[in-house]
PDB file of C-alpha atoms in Angstrom:
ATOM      1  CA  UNK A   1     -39.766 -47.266  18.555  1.00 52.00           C
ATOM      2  CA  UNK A   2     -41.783 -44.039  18.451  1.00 61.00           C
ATOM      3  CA  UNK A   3     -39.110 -42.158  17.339  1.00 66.00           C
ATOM      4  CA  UNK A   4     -38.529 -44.349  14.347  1.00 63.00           C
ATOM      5  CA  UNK A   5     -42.491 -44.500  13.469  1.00 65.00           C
ATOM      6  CA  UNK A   6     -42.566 -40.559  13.894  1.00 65.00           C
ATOM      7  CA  UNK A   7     -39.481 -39.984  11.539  1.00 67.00           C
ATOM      8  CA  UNK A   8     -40.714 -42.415   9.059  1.00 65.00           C
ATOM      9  CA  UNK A   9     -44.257 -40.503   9.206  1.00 71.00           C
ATOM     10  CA  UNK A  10     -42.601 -37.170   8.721  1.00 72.00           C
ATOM     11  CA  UNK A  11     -40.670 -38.624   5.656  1.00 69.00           C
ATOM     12  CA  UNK A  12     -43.718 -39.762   4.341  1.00 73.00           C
ATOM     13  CA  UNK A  13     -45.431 -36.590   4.728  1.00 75.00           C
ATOM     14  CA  UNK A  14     -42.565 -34.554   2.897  1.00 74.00           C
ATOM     15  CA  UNK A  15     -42.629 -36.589  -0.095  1.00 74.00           C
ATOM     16  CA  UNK A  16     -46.210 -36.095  -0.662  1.00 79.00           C
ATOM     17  CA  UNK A  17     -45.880 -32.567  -0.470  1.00 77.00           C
ATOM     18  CA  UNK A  18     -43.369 -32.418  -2.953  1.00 81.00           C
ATOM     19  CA  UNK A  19     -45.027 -34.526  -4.986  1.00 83.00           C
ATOM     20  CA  UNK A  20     -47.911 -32.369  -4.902  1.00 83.00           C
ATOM     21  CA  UNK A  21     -45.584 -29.748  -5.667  1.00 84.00           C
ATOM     22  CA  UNK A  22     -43.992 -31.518  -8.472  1.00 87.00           C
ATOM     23  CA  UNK A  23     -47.586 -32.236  -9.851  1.00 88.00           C
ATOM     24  CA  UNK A  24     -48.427 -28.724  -9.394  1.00 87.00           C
ATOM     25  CA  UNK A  25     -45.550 -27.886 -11.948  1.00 89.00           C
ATOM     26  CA  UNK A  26     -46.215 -30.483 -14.690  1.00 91.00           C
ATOM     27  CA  UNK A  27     -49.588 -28.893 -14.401  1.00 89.00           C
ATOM     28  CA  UNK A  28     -48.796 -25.594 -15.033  1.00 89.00           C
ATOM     29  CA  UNK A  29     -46.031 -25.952 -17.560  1.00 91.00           C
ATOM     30  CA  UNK A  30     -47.748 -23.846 -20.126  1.00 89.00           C
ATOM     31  CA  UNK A  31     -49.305 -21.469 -17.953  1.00 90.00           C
ATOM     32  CA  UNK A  32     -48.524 -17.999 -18.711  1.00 92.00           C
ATOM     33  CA  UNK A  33     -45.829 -16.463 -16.113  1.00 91.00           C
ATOM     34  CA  UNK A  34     -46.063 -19.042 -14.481  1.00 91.00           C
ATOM     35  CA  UNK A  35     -42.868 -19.918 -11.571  1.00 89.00           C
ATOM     36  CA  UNK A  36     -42.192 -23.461 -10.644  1.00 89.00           C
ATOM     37  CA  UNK A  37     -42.284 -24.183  -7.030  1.00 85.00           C
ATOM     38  CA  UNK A  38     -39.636 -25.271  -4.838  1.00 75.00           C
ATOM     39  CA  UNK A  39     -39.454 -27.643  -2.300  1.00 65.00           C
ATOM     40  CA  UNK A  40     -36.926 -28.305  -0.086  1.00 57.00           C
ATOM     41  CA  UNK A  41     -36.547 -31.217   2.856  1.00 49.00           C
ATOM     42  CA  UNK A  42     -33.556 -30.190   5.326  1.00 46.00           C
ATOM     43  CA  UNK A  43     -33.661 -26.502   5.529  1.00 42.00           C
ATOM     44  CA  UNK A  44     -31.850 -25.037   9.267  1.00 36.00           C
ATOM     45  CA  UNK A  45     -32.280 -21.576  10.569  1.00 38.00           C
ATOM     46  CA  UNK A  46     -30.456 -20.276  13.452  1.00 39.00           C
ATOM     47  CA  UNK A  47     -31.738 -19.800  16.924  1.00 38.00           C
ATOM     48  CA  UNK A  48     -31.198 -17.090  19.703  1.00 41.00           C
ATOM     49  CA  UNK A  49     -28.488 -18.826  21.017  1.00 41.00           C
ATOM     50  CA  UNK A  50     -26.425 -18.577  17.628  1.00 40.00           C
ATOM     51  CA  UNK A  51     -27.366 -22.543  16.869  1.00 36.00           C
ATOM     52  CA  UNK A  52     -28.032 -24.046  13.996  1.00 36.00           C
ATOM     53  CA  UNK A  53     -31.697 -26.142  14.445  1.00 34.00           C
ATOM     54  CA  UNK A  54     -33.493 -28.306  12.036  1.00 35.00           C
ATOM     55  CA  UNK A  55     -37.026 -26.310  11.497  1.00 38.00           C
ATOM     56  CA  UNK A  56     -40.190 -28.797  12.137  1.00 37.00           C
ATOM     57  CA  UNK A  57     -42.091 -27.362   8.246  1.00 40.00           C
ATOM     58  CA  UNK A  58     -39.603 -29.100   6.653  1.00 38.00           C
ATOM     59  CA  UNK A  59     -42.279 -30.246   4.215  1.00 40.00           C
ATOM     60  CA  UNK A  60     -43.899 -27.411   2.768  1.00 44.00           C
ATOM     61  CA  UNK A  61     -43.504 -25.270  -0.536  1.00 51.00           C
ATOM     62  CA  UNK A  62     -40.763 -22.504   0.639  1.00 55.00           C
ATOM     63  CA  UNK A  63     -40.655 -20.895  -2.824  1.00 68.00           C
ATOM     64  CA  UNK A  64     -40.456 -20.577  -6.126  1.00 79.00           C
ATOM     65  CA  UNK A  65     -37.776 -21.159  -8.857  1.00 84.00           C
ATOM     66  CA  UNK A  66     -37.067 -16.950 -10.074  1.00 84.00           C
ATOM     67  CA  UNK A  67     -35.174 -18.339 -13.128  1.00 87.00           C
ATOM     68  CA  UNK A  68     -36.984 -16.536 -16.275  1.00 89.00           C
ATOM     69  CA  UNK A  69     -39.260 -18.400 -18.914  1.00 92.00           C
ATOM     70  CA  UNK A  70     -38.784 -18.694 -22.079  1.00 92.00           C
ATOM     71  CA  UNK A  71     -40.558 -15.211 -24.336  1.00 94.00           C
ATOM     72  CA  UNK A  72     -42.694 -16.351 -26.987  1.00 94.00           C
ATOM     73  CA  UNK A  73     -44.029 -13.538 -29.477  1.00 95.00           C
ATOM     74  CA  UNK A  74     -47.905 -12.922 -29.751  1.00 95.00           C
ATOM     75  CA  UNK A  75     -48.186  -9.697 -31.485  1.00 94.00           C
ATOM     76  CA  UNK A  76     -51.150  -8.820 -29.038  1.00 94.00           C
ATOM     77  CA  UNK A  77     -51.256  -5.257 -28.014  1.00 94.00           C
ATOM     78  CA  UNK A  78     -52.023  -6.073 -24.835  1.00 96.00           C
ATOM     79  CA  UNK A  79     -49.632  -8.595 -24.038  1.00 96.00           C
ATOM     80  CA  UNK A  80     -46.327  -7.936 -21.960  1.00 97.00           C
ATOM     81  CA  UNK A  81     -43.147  -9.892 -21.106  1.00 96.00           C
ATOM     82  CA  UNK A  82     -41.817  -8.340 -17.889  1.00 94.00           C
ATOM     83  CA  UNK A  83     -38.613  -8.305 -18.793  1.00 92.00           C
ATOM     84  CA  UNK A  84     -34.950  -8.752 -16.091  1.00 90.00           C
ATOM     85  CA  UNK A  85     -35.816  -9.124 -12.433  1.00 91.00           C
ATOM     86  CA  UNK A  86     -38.963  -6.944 -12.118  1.00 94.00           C
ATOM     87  CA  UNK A  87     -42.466  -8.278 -11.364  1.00 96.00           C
ATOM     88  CA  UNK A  88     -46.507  -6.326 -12.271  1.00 97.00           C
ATOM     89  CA  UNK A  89     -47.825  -5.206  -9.451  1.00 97.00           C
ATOM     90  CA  UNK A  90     -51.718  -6.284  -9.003  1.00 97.00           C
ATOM     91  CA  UNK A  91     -54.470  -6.530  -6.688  1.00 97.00           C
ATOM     92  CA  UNK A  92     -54.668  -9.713  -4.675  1.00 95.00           C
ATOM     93  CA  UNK A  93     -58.454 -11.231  -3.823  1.00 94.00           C
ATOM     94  CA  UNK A  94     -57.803 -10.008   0.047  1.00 92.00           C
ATOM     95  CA  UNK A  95     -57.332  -6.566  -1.690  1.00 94.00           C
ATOM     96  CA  UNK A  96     -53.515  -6.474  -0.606  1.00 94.00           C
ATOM     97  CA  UNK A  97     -50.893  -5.966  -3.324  1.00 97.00           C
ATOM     98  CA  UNK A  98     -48.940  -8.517  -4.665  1.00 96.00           C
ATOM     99  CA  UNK A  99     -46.892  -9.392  -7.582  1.00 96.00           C
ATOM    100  CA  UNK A 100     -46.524 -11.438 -11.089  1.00 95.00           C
ATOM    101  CA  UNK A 101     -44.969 -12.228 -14.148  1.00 95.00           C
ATOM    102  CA  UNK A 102     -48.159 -13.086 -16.398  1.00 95.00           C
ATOM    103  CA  UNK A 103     -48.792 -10.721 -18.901  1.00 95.00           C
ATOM    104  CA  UNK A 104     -51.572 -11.932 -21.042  1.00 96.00           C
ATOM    105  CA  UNK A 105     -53.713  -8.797 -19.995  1.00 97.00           C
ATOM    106  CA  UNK A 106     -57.150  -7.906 -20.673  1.00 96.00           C
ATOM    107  CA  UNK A 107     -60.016  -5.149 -20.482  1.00 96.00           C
ATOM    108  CA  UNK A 108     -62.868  -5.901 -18.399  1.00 95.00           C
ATOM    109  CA  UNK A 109     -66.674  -5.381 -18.946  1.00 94.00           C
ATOM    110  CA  UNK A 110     -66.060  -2.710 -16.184  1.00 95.00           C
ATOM    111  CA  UNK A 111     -63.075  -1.557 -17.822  1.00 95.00           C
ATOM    112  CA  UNK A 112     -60.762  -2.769 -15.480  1.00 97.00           C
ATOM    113  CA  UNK A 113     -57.586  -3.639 -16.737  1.00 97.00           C
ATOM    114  CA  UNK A 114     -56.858  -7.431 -15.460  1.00 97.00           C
ATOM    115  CA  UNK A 115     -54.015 -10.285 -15.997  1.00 96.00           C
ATOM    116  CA  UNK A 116     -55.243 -13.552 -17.440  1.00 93.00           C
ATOM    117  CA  UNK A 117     -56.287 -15.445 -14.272  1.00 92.00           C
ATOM    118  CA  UNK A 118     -58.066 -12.143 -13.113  1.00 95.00           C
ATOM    119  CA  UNK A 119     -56.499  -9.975 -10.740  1.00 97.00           C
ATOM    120  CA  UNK A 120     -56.607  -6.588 -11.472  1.00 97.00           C
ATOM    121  CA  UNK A 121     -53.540  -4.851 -12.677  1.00 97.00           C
ATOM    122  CA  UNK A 122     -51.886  -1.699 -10.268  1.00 97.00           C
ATOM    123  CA  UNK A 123     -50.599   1.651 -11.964  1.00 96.00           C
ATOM    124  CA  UNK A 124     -49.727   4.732 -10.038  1.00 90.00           C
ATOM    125  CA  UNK A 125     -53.181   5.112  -8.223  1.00 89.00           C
ATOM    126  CA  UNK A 126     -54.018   2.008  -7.929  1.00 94.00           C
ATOM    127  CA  UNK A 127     -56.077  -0.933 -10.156  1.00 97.00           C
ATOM    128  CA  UNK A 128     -55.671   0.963 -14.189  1.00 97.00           C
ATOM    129  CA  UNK A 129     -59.084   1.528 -15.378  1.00 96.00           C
ATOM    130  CA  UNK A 130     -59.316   1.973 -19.598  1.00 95.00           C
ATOM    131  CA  UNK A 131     -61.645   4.454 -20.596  1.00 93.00           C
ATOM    132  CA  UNK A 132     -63.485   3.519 -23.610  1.00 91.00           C
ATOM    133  CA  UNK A 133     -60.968   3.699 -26.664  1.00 91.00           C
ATOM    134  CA  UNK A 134     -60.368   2.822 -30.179  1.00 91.00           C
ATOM    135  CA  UNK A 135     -56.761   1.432 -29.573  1.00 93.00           C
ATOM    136  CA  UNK A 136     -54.723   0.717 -26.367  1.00 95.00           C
ATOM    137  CA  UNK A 137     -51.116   0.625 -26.252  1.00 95.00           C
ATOM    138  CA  UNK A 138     -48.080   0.024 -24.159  1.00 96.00           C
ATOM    139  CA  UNK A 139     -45.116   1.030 -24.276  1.00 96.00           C
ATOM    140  CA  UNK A 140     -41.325  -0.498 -23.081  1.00 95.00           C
ATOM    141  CA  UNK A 141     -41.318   1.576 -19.643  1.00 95.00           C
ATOM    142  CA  UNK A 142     -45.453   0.281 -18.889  1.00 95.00           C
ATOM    143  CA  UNK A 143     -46.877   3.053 -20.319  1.00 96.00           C
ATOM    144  CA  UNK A 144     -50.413   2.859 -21.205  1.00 96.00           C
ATOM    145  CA  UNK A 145     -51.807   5.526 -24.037  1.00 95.00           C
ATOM    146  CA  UNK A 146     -55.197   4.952 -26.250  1.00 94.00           C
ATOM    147  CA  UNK A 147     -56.556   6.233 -28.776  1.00 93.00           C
ATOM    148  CA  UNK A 148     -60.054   7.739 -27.648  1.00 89.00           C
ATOM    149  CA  UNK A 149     -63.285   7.128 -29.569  1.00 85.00           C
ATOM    150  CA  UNK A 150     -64.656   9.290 -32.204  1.00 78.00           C
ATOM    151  CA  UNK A 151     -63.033  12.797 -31.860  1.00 70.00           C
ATOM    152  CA  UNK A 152     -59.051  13.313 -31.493  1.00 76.00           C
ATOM    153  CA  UNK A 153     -56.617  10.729 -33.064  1.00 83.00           C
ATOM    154  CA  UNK A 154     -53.631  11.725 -30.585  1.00 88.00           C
ATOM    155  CA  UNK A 155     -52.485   8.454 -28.460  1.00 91.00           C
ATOM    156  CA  UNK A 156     -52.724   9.487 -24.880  1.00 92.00           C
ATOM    157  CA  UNK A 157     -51.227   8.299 -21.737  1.00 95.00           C
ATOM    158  CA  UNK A 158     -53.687   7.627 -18.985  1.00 95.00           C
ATOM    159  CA  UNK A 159     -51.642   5.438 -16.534  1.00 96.00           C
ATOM    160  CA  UNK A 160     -48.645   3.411 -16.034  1.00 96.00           C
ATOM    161  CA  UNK A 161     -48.044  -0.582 -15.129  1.00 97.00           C
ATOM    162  CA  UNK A 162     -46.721  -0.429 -11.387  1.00 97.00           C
ATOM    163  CA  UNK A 163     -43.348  -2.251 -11.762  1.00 97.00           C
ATOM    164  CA  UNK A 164     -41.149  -3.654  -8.958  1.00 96.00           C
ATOM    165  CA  UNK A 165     -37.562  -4.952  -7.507  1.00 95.00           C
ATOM    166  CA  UNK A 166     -37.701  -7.670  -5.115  1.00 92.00           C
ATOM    167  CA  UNK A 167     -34.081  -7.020  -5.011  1.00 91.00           C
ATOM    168  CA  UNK A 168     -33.549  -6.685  -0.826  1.00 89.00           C
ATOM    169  CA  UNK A 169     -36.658  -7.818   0.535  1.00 90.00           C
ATOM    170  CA  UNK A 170     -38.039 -11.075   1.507  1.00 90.00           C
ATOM    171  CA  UNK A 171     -40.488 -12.685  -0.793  1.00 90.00           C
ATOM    172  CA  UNK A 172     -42.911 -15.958  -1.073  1.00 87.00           C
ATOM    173  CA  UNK A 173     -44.787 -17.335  -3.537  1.00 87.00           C
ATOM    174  CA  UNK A 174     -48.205 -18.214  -2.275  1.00 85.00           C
ATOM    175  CA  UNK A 175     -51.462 -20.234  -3.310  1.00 81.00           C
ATOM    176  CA  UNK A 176     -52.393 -18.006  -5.292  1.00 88.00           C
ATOM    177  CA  UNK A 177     -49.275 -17.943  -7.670  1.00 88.00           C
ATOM    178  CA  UNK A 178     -48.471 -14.546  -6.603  1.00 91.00           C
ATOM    179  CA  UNK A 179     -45.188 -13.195  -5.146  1.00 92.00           C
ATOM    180  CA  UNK A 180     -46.177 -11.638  -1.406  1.00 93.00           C
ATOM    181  CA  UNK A 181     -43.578  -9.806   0.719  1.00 92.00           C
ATOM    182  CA  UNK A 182     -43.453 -12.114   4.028  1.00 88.00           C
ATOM    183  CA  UNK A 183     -44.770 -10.506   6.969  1.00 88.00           C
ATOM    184  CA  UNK A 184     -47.007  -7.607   4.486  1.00 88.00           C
ATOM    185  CA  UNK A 185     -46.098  -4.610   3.258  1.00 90.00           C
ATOM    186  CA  UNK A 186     -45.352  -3.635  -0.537  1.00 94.00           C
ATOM    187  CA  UNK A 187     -41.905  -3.967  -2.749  1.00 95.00           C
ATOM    188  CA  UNK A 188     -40.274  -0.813  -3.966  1.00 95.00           C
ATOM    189  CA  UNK A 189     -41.506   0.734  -7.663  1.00 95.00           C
ATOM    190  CA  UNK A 190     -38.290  -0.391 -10.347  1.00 95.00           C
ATOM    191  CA  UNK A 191     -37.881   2.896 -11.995  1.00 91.00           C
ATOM    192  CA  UNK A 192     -35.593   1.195 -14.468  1.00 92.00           C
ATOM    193  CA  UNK A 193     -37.965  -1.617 -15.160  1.00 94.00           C
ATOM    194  CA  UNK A 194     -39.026  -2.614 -18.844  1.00 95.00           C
ATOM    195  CA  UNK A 195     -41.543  -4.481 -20.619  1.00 96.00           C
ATOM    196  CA  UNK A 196     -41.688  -6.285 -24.195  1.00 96.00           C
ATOM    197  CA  UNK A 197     -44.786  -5.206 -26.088  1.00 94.00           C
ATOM    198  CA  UNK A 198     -46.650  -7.718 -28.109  1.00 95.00           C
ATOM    199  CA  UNK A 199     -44.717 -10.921 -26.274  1.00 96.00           C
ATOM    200  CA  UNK A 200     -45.381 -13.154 -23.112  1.00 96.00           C
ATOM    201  CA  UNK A 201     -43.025 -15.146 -20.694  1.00 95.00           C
ATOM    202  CA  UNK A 202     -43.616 -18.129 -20.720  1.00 94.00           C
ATOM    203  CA  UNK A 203     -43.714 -20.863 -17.534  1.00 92.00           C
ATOM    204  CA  UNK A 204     -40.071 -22.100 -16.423  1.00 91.00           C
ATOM    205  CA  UNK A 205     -41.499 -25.284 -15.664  1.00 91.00           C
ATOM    206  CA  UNK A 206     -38.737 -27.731 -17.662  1.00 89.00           C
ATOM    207  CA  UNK A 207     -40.598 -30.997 -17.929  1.00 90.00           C
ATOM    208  CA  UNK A 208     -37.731 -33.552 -18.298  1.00 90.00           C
ATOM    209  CA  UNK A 209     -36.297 -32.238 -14.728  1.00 87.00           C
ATOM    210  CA  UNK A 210     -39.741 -32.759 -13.397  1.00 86.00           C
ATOM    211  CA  UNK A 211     -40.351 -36.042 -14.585  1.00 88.00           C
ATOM    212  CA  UNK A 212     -36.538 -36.805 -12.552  1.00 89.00           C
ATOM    213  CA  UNK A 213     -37.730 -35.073  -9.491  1.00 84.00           C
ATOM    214  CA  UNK A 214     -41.159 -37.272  -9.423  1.00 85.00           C
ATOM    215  CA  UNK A 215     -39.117 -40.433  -9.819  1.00 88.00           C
ATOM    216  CA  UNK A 216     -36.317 -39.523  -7.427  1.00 85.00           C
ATOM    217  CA  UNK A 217     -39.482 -38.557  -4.960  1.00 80.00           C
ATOM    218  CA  UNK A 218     -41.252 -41.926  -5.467  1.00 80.00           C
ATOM    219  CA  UNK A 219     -38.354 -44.069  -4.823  1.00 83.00           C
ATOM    220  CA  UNK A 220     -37.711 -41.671  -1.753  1.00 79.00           C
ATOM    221  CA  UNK A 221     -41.203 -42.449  -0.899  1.00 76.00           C
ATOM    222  CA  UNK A 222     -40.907 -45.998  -0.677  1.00 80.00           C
ATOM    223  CA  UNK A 223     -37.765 -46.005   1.238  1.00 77.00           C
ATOM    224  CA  UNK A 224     -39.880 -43.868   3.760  1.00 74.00           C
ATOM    225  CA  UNK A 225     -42.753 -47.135   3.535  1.00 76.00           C
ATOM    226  CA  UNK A 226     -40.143 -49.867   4.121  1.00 75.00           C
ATOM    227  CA  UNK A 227     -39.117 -47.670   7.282  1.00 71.00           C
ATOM    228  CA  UNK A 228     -42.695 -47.572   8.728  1.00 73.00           C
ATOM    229  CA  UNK A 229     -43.092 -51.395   7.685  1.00 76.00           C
ATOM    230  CA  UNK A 230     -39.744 -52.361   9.579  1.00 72.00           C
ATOM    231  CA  UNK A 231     -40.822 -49.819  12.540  1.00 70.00           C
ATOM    232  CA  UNK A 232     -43.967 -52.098  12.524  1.00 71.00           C
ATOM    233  CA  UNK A 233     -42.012 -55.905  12.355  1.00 71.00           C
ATOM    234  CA  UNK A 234     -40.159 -54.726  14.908  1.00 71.00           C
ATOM    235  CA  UNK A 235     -42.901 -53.765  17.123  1.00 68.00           C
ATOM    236  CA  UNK A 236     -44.592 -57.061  16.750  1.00 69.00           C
ATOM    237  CA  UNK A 237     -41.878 -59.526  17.914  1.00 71.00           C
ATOM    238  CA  UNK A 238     -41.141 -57.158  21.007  1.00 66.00           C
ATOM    239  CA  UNK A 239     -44.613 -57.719  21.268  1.00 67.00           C
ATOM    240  CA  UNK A 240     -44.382 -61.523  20.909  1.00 72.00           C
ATOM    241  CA  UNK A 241     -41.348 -61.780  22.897  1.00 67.00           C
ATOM    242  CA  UNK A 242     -43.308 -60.059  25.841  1.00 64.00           C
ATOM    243  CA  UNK A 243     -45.937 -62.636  25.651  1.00 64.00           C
ATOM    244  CA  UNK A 244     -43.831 -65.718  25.891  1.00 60.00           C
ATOM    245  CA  UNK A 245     -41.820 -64.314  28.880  1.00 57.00           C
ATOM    246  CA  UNK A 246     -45.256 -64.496  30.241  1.00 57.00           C
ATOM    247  CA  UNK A 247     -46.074 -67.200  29.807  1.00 52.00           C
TER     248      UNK A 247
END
């Protein structure tokens, strides 16, 4: 009987995650960059022994969907659509890098130049800092040039937009919405990577197969209920049949 109660209370617990999850997603449908995240309920990983074993977080976010968003055209300077399989390279709040596809970037009071939802952006050095400037461009391969106040006309290249491959190493989205590399460390610079200039990508997010997934979850939900309510039936006449042999 506390087996049954136990597997109905994990079920439960899965489907509110994803439903979270789901949630999450509808939420963020127009959010810049934005990737959808995935959950999944049966996942099995294999064990020292070579065997296959069911892993107990089968609830939780494992990732996120990599398929692209769709590129909408701003005509912004500063706006970027990362473009094939490469991700920006910023600065994470714990000050450890970490990666996106949002490109709606902007100059700080500081001069610090920063993605929409404010992390700072990486270049070769480290977080790009503009210098004062008339005009800031950038070009296809992440270059950044400006044109500097008063004085010389000449565009100038002060940094470059860190790009990277997650091709080969194991990533995971986290809280944050950023792409981490599990266990630390840093993905390898995409020498080949490109960028669209006056565009952003948007969110992947598709709405109709979100509304599917929250119905599909619900009805999953309830299934998981009626479990726990049967576990509970059940329990009671054992119960009652106990007290009448009794008597």
């Amino acid at each position: 009987m506390d087996k049954l109660v136990y597997t109905a209370a994990t079920g439960l617990k899965a489907h509110m995650a994803a439903q979270a999850a789901i949630a999450n997603n509808m939420a963020n449908a127009s959010t810049i960059g934005f990737r959808a995240d995935r959950v999944v309920f049966d996942r099995l990983q294999v064990n020292g022994d070579g065997l296959n074993t069911r892993t107990p977080a089968s609830e939780e976010v494992v990732d996120a969907d990599r398929r692209p968003g769709a590129i909408m055209q701003t005509g912004r300077p500063l706006d970027v659509a990362i473009t094939g399989d490469s991700w920006l390279a910023v600065q994470a709040t714990d000050g450890t890098e970490a990666y996106t596809r949002r490109g709606d970037l902007q100059i700080s009071p500081t001069g610090v130049l920063e993605t929409g939802d404010g992390f700072p952006v990486m270049g070769s050095g480290g977080p790009i800092t503009v210098p004062p400037a008339s005009s800031v461009a950038i070009a296809a391969d992440g270059s950044i040039s400006i044109v500097p106040q008063g004085g010389d006309k000449t565009p100038q290249v002060i940094d470059k937009l860190k790009l990277v491959s997650p091709k080969g190493t194991t990533t995971v989205k986290g809280l944050d919405n950023l792409l981490h590399v599990r266990g630390g460390g840093v993905l390898p610079e995409d020498l080949d990577g490109k960028v669209e200039g006056g565009a952003l990508e948007g969110s992947n997010v598709n709405m109709t197969q979100a509304l599917v997934d929250m119905i599909e979850n619900q009805r999953s939900y309830e299934v998981q209920a009626n479990l726990m309510k049967q576990a509970k039936d059940m329990d009671e006449s054992a119960a009652s049949v106990m007290r009448v042999q009794q008597a």
